[in-house]
Amino acid sequence: MAYLKGLDLPYNSMLSNASNYGGTRALSKIKYIVVHYTANDGDTDTGNGSYFGRTAVGAGAHMFVDEDSCTQSVPFTRVAYHCETKGMKFKCDCRNANSIGVEMCSDKVNGQYVITRQTMLNTVKVVKYLMQQYNIPADRVIRHYDVCGKLCPEPWVRVPSEWTEFKRLIAEPEKKEDGEVVETINITVNGKQIKADAIVKDGRTFLNLRSLENAGFEVGFDNATKMRRLDNKADELPIVVGNKDVYIAEAVNIKGYNYVPIRSIAQAMGKSIDYKDGIVSIKE
Ligand SMILES: [Zn+2]
């Protein structure tokens, strides 16, 4: 049993038969996550992983999820054949090439397919993990039904409130164990807009230090302080931004990540900050 960093669910890797998936793609091409169901009765993620591994069926999905684990069948760098159904009219620009396919294992109760609550909650975990990894907003998590009208996942087309509940759960901000809520905010640094993980603590905005790298800054720690671990309380953090040594006041470490007050980082860089229309800007 293995775990992926950031995914709180046992993870198995069982590569699909090579004829079941397509060519390579850049991870940056991934725009959508498409949720499916297997239309089986009591199947498992590993059972599907094994089946697609040994059987050439010309179809498949990246991930299978059941009540106790998930299995990856197709690498995310490869195109899976999961949502382009022949003869169907497309409702949006989601295709196999720009999406990740996630299959939920299903059961049959009184002649009707169901997705159990536990499988649904595990799919929330997998989808939230993928949203985080590939920067997919909740409104680009869709059903196969929303791609081309196919009745998939059938229980979530028949009972739309189950789909609504799933959408509500994936949109909830990540709750850290110590109660800090990490949210994604838009900030502008030197005119370039980036998305940053931030925590609002005591009315102040703390940025995940790694977000600055997305803005094109090289962030490093000098040798003397490399091993230094901040506590979850205000402390001074010496870092190197670009080729400049800066001292960030009141940095905190929350669950292994360094967070810095946005005001301190702007000051250390000799810049000012500006709030307008919900966007924080760091300016000259
Ligand atoms: Zn489907």
Tab-separated table of C-alpha atoms and ligand atoms in Angstrom:
chain	number	residue	atom	x	y	z
A	1	MET	CA	0.000	0.000	0.000
A	2	ALA	CA	1.389	3.365	-0.962
A	3	TYR	CA	0.427	6.968	-0.386
A	4	LEU	CA	0.890	10.025	-2.576
A	5	LYS	CA	2.058	13.154	-0.803
A	6	GLY	CA	-1.009	15.328	-0.337
A	7	LEU	CA	-3.579	12.558	-0.920
A	8	ASP	CA	-5.077	11.090	2.234
A	9	LEU	CA	-6.160	7.803	0.618
A	10	PRO	CA	-4.249	4.549	-0.089
A	11	TYR	CA	-2.945	4.668	-3.657
A	12	ASN	CA	-2.078	1.823	-6.031
A	13	SER	CA	-0.380	2.063	-9.383
A	14	MET	CA	-1.331	-0.567	-12.011
A	15	LEU	CA	-0.400	0.442	-15.543
A	16	SER	CA	-3.063	-0.135	-18.178
A	17	ASN	CA	-2.434	-2.231	-21.288
A	18	ALA	CA	-0.595	0.025	-23.794
A	19	SER	CA	-3.423	-0.220	-26.354
A	20	ASN	CA	-5.912	1.295	-23.872
A	21	TYR	CA	-4.494	4.824	-23.865
A	22	GLY	CA	-3.047	7.401	-26.196
A	23	GLY	CA	-0.053	9.634	-26.659
A	24	THR	CA	1.855	11.960	-24.385
A	25	ARG	CA	0.795	15.477	-23.456
A	26	ALA	CA	2.173	18.329	-21.385
A	27	LEU	CA	0.644	18.409	-17.895
A	28	SER	CA	-0.152	22.084	-18.561
A	29	LYS	CA	-2.697	20.924	-21.190
A	30	ILE	CA	-4.942	19.485	-18.459
A	31	LYS	CA	-8.012	21.720	-18.129
A	32	TYR	CA	-10.787	19.434	-16.872
A	33	ILE	CA	-11.414	16.557	-14.481
A	34	VAL	CA	-14.199	14.271	-15.710
A	35	VAL	CA	-16.031	12.022	-13.242
A	36	HIS	CA	-17.442	8.673	-14.427
A	37	TYR	CA	-18.895	5.501	-12.956
A	38	THR	CA	-17.972	1.983	-13.984
A	39	ALA	CA	-21.572	0.654	-14.258
A	40	ASN	CA	-20.488	-2.493	-12.435
A	41	ASP	CA	-21.929	-4.108	-9.323
A	42	GLY	CA	-19.483	-4.195	-6.412
A	43	ASP	CA	-16.273	-3.737	-8.401
A	44	THR	CA	-13.028	-2.402	-6.904
A	45	ASP	CA	-10.310	0.025	-7.969
A	46	THR	CA	-7.654	-2.703	-7.954
A	47	GLY	CA	-9.970	-5.102	-9.829
A	48	ASN	CA	-10.331	-2.488	-12.566
A	49	GLY	CA	-6.597	-1.769	-12.493
A	50	SER	CA	-5.868	-5.435	-13.005
A	51	TYR	CA	-8.540	-5.869	-15.731
A	52	PHE	CA	-7.337	-2.882	-17.794
A	53	GLY	CA	-3.752	-4.002	-17.254
A	54	ARG	CA	-4.288	-7.392	-18.886
A	55	THR	CA	-7.129	-6.644	-21.346
A	56	ALA	CA	-6.926	-4.614	-24.543
A	57	VAL	CA	-10.258	-2.775	-24.738
A	58	GLY	CA	-9.183	0.528	-26.339
A	59	ALA	CA	-10.615	2.549	-23.456
A	60	GLY	CA	-9.841	3.382	-19.851
A	61	ALA	CA	-9.388	6.123	-17.285
A	62	HIS	CA	-6.534	7.628	-15.300
A	63	MET	CA	-7.934	6.744	-11.874
A	64	PHE	CA	-10.350	4.275	-10.298
A	65	VAL	CA	-11.781	4.929	-6.845
A	66	ASP	CA	-13.666	2.627	-4.480
A	67	GLU	CA	-14.550	2.580	-0.778
A	68	ASP	CA	-11.030	2.078	0.575
A	69	SER	CA	-8.430	3.124	-2.008
A	70	CYS	CA	-7.684	4.441	-5.475
A	71	THR	CA	-5.720	2.979	-8.375
A	72	GLN	CA	-3.945	4.860	-11.128
A	73	SER	CA	-4.192	3.053	-14.466
A	74	VAL	CA	-3.002	5.688	-16.972
A	75	PRO	CA	-0.214	8.240	-16.307
A	76	PHE	CA	-1.421	11.858	-16.280
A	77	THR	CA	1.136	12.621	-19.003
A	78	ARG	CA	-0.795	10.283	-21.335
A	79	VAL	CA	-4.223	10.780	-22.923
A	80	ALA	CA	-6.854	8.335	-21.620
A	81	TYR	CA	-9.803	7.304	-23.812
A	82	HIS	CA	-12.605	8.122	-21.371
A	83	CYS	CA	-14.999	10.865	-22.482
A	84	GLU	CA	-15.194	11.123	-26.251
A	85	THR	CA	-18.257	9.065	-27.066
A	86	LYS	CA	-19.064	8.395	-30.731
A	87	GLY	CA	-22.246	9.961	-32.058
A	88	MET	CA	-22.677	12.306	-29.094
A	89	LYS	CA	-22.825	16.076	-29.439
A	90	PHE	CA	-20.235	17.868	-27.347
A	91	LYS	CA	-21.515	20.425	-24.849
A	92	CYS	CA	-18.135	22.019	-24.050
A	93	ASP	CA	-14.494	21.964	-25.150
A	94	CYS	CA	-13.543	19.113	-22.816
A	95	ARG	CA	-11.889	16.225	-24.658
A	96	ASN	CA	-9.718	13.233	-23.771
A	97	ALA	CA	-6.613	15.255	-24.614
A	98	ASN	CA	-7.256	18.049	-22.090
A	99	SER	CA	-8.806	16.104	-19.217
A	100	ILE	CA	-8.224	13.566	-16.479
A	101	GLY	CA	-10.762	10.734	-16.230
A	102	VAL	CA	-11.757	9.499	-12.760
A	103	GLU	CA	-13.934	6.367	-12.559
A	104	MET	CA	-16.002	5.651	-9.458
A	105	CYS	CA	-16.715	2.002	-8.720
A	106	SER	CA	-20.438	1.317	-8.343
A	107	ASP	CA	-22.985	-1.058	-6.826
A	108	LYS	CA	-26.435	-2.149	-7.875
A	109	VAL	CA	-29.257	-1.902	-5.335
A	110	ASN	CA	-32.825	-2.929	-6.276
A	111	GLY	CA	-31.882	-2.870	-9.938
A	112	GLN	CA	-30.413	0.630	-9.837
A	113	TYR	CA	-26.814	1.779	-9.824
A	114	VAL	CA	-25.555	3.618	-6.743
A	115	ILE	CA	-22.322	5.341	-5.775
A	116	THR	CA	-21.840	4.662	-2.056
A	117	ARG	CA	-21.194	7.629	0.218
A	118	GLN	CA	-17.721	6.297	1.075
A	119	THR	CA	-16.755	6.008	-2.599
A	120	MET	CA	-18.122	9.525	-3.177
A	121	LEU	CA	-16.064	10.915	-0.251
A	122	ASN	CA	-12.923	9.155	-1.512
A	123	THR	CA	-13.551	10.618	-4.970
A	124	VAL	CA	-13.743	14.069	-3.325
A	125	LYS	CA	-10.226	13.412	-1.930
A	126	VAL	CA	-8.834	12.257	-5.276
A	127	VAL	CA	-10.428	15.114	-7.226
A	128	LYS	CA	-9.315	17.765	-4.716
A	129	TYR	CA	-5.792	16.368	-4.920
A	130	LEU	CA	-5.865	16.576	-8.737
A	131	MET	CA	-7.379	20.100	-8.665
A	132	GLN	CA	-4.472	21.165	-6.482
A	133	GLN	CA	-1.813	19.388	-8.564
A	134	TYR	CA	-2.995	20.644	-11.955
A	135	ASN	CA	-4.555	23.960	-10.958
A	136	ILE	CA	-8.112	22.985	-11.971
A	137	PRO	CA	-10.901	25.147	-10.514
A	138	ALA	CA	-14.060	23.436	-9.192
A	139	ASP	CA	-16.142	24.638	-12.152
A	140	ARG	CA	-13.979	22.557	-14.487
A	141	VAL	CA	-14.739	19.376	-12.586
A	142	ILE	CA	-17.576	17.903	-14.653
A	143	ARG	CA	-19.501	14.693	-15.283
A	144	HIS	CA	-19.090	12.659	-18.441
A	145	TYR	CA	-22.759	13.719	-18.913
A	146	ASP	CA	-21.658	17.374	-19.083
A	147	VAL	CA	-19.151	16.571	-21.830
A	148	CYS	CA	-21.497	14.895	-24.303
A	149	GLY	CA	-24.781	13.917	-22.670
A	150	LYS	CA	-23.863	10.310	-21.913
A	151	LEU	CA	-25.710	9.062	-18.804
A	152	CYS	CA	-22.552	8.856	-16.727
A	153	PRO	CA	-22.286	8.713	-13.767
A	154	GLU	CA	-25.918	7.546	-14.152
A	155	PRO	CA	-26.780	7.913	-10.416
A	156	TRP	CA	-25.567	11.538	-10.479
A	157	VAL	CA	-27.646	12.353	-13.558
A	158	ARG	CA	-30.745	10.608	-12.151
A	159	VAL	CA	-30.284	12.223	-8.700
A	160	PRO	CA	-28.818	15.693	-9.399
A	161	SER	CA	-28.620	16.533	-5.656
A	162	GLU	CA	-25.847	13.911	-5.296
A	163	TRP	CA	-23.823	15.751	-7.922
A	164	THR	CA	-24.562	19.109	-6.237
A	165	GLU	CA	-23.341	17.689	-2.908
A	166	PHE	CA	-20.135	16.418	-4.534
A	167	LYS	CA	-19.529	19.826	-6.126
A	168	ARG	CA	-20.079	21.531	-2.773
A	169	LEU	CA	-17.527	19.256	-1.086
A	170	ILE	CA	-14.776	19.717	-3.680
A	171	ALA	CA	-15.170	23.508	-3.492
A	172	GLU	CA	-14.656	23.605	0.294
A	173	PRO	CA	-11.313	25.099	1.282
A	174	GLU	CA	-8.747	22.692	2.648
A	175	LYS	CA	-8.913	22.608	6.433
A	176	LYS	CA	-5.523	22.090	8.037
A	177	GLU	CA	-5.430	20.158	11.318
A	178	ASP	CA	-4.553	23.260	13.302
A	179	GLY	CA	-7.569	25.094	11.907
A	180	GLU	CA	-5.713	27.282	9.414
A	181	VAL	CA	-7.617	27.533	6.149
A	182	VAL	CA	-5.482	27.646	3.016
A	183	GLU	CA	-7.092	29.482	0.128
A	184	THR	CA	-5.979	30.407	-3.346
A	185	ILE	CA	-5.813	34.142	-4.000
A	186	ASN	CA	-4.831	36.197	-7.031
A	187	ILE	CA	-1.883	38.499	-6.534
A	188	THR	CA	-0.016	40.692	-8.966
A	189	VAL	CA	3.741	40.950	-8.649
A	190	ASN	CA	5.498	43.373	-10.991
A	191	GLY	CA	2.429	43.383	-13.214
A	192	LYS	CA	2.259	39.601	-13.518
A	193	GLN	CA	-0.807	37.907	-12.067
A	194	ILE	CA	-0.221	34.666	-10.184
A	195	LYS	CA	-2.268	32.360	-8.030
A	196	ALA	CA	-0.907	31.958	-4.524
A	197	ASP	CA	-1.756	29.775	-1.536
A	198	ALA	CA	-2.518	32.074	1.333
A	199	ILE	CA	-3.671	31.940	4.925
A	200	VAL	CA	-5.451	34.778	6.631
A	201	LYS	CA	-4.267	34.852	10.225
A	202	ASP	CA	-5.190	37.558	12.733
A	203	GLY	CA	-6.547	39.647	9.863
A	204	ARG	CA	-3.309	39.517	7.857
A	205	THR	CA	-2.536	37.695	4.629
A	206	PHE	CA	0.334	35.199	4.701
A	207	LEU	CA	1.638	33.869	1.372
A	208	ASN	CA	3.085	30.420	0.817
A	209	LEU	CA	6.702	31.251	0.044
A	210	ARG	CA	6.689	28.830	-2.881
A	211	SER	CA	4.036	30.977	-4.581
A	212	LEU	CA	6.677	33.640	-5.164
A	213	GLU	CA	8.470	31.169	-7.391
A	214	ASN	CA	5.368	31.139	-9.602
A	215	ALA	CA	5.876	34.889	-9.998
A	216	GLY	CA	9.305	34.250	-11.472
A	217	PHE	CA	11.358	34.956	-8.368
A	218	GLU	CA	14.062	32.556	-7.372
A	219	VAL	CA	13.643	31.948	-3.695
A	220	GLY	CA	16.474	30.327	-1.802
A	221	PHE	CA	17.733	29.857	1.711
A	222	ASP	CA	21.300	30.698	2.499
A	223	ASN	CA	23.452	27.873	3.783
A	224	ALA	CA	23.522	29.015	7.379
A	225	THR	CA	19.765	28.918	7.661
A	226	LYS	CA	18.964	26.046	5.329
A	227	MET	CA	18.200	23.626	8.112
A	228	ARG	CA	16.278	26.125	10.140
A	229	ARG	CA	12.725	25.203	10.943
A	230	LEU	CA	10.285	27.904	11.876
A	231	ASP	CA	7.694	27.283	14.525
A	232	ASN	CA	4.050	28.073	14.135
A	233	LYS	CA	4.661	31.495	15.602
A	234	ALA	CA	6.040	34.730	14.249
A	235	ASP	CA	9.763	34.507	13.557
A	236	GLU	CA	12.311	36.177	11.300
A	237	LEU	CA	13.193	34.272	8.132
A	238	PRO	CA	16.341	35.161	6.173
A	239	ILE	CA	15.896	34.224	2.510
A	240	VAL	CA	17.362	35.092	-0.850
A	241	VAL	CA	14.984	36.520	-3.439
A	242	GLY	CA	16.676	36.685	-6.816
A	243	ASN	CA	20.199	37.617	-5.761
A	244	LYS	CA	19.134	39.807	-2.870
A	245	ASP	CA	19.326	38.811	0.792
A	246	VAL	CA	16.118	39.778	2.493
A	247	TYR	CA	14.825	39.325	6.015
A	248	ILE	CA	11.170	38.519	6.259
A	249	ALA	CA	9.637	39.557	9.542
A	250	GLU	CA	7.026	37.384	11.241
A	251	ALA	CA	7.186	34.337	8.966
A	252	VAL	CA	5.440	31.191	10.200
A	253	ASN	CA	5.706	27.505	9.427
A	254	ILE	CA	2.353	25.817	9.026
A	255	LYS	CA	2.345	22.080	8.371
A	256	GLY	CA	5.794	22.126	6.811
A	257	TYR	CA	5.368	25.155	4.563
A	258	ASN	CA	6.807	28.605	5.152
A	259	TYR	CA	4.206	31.367	5.041
A	260	VAL	CA	5.236	34.998	4.944
A	261	PRO	CA	3.119	38.117	5.521
A	262	ILE	CA	2.545	39.713	2.135
A	263	ARG	CA	3.376	43.130	3.604
A	264	SER	CA	6.769	41.923	4.897
A	265	ILE	CA	7.765	40.422	1.574
A	266	ALA	CA	6.864	43.634	-0.270
A	267	GLN	CA	8.805	45.724	2.256
A	268	ALA	CA	11.833	43.434	2.078
A	269	MET	CA	11.810	43.832	-1.690
A	270	GLY	CA	11.517	47.611	-1.352
A	271	LYS	CA	8.058	47.620	-2.875
A	272	SER	CA	4.596	48.598	-1.740
A	273	ILE	CA	1.358	46.667	-1.827
A	274	ASP	CA	-2.027	47.654	-3.058
A	275	TYR	CA	-5.463	46.056	-2.678
A	276	LYS	CA	-7.960	46.629	-5.470
A	277	ASP	CA	-10.996	44.631	-6.598
A	278	GLY	CA	-9.961	41.698	-4.425
A	279	ILE	CA	-6.525	41.490	-6.046
A	280	VAL	CA	-3.402	42.192	-4.039
A	281	SER	CA	-0.627	43.859	-6.004
A	282	ILE	CA	3.038	44.209	-5.123
A	283	LYS	CA	4.305	47.276	-6.967
A	284	GLU	CA	7.487	49.285	-7.439
B	1	ZN	ZN	-18.263	7.923	-18.369
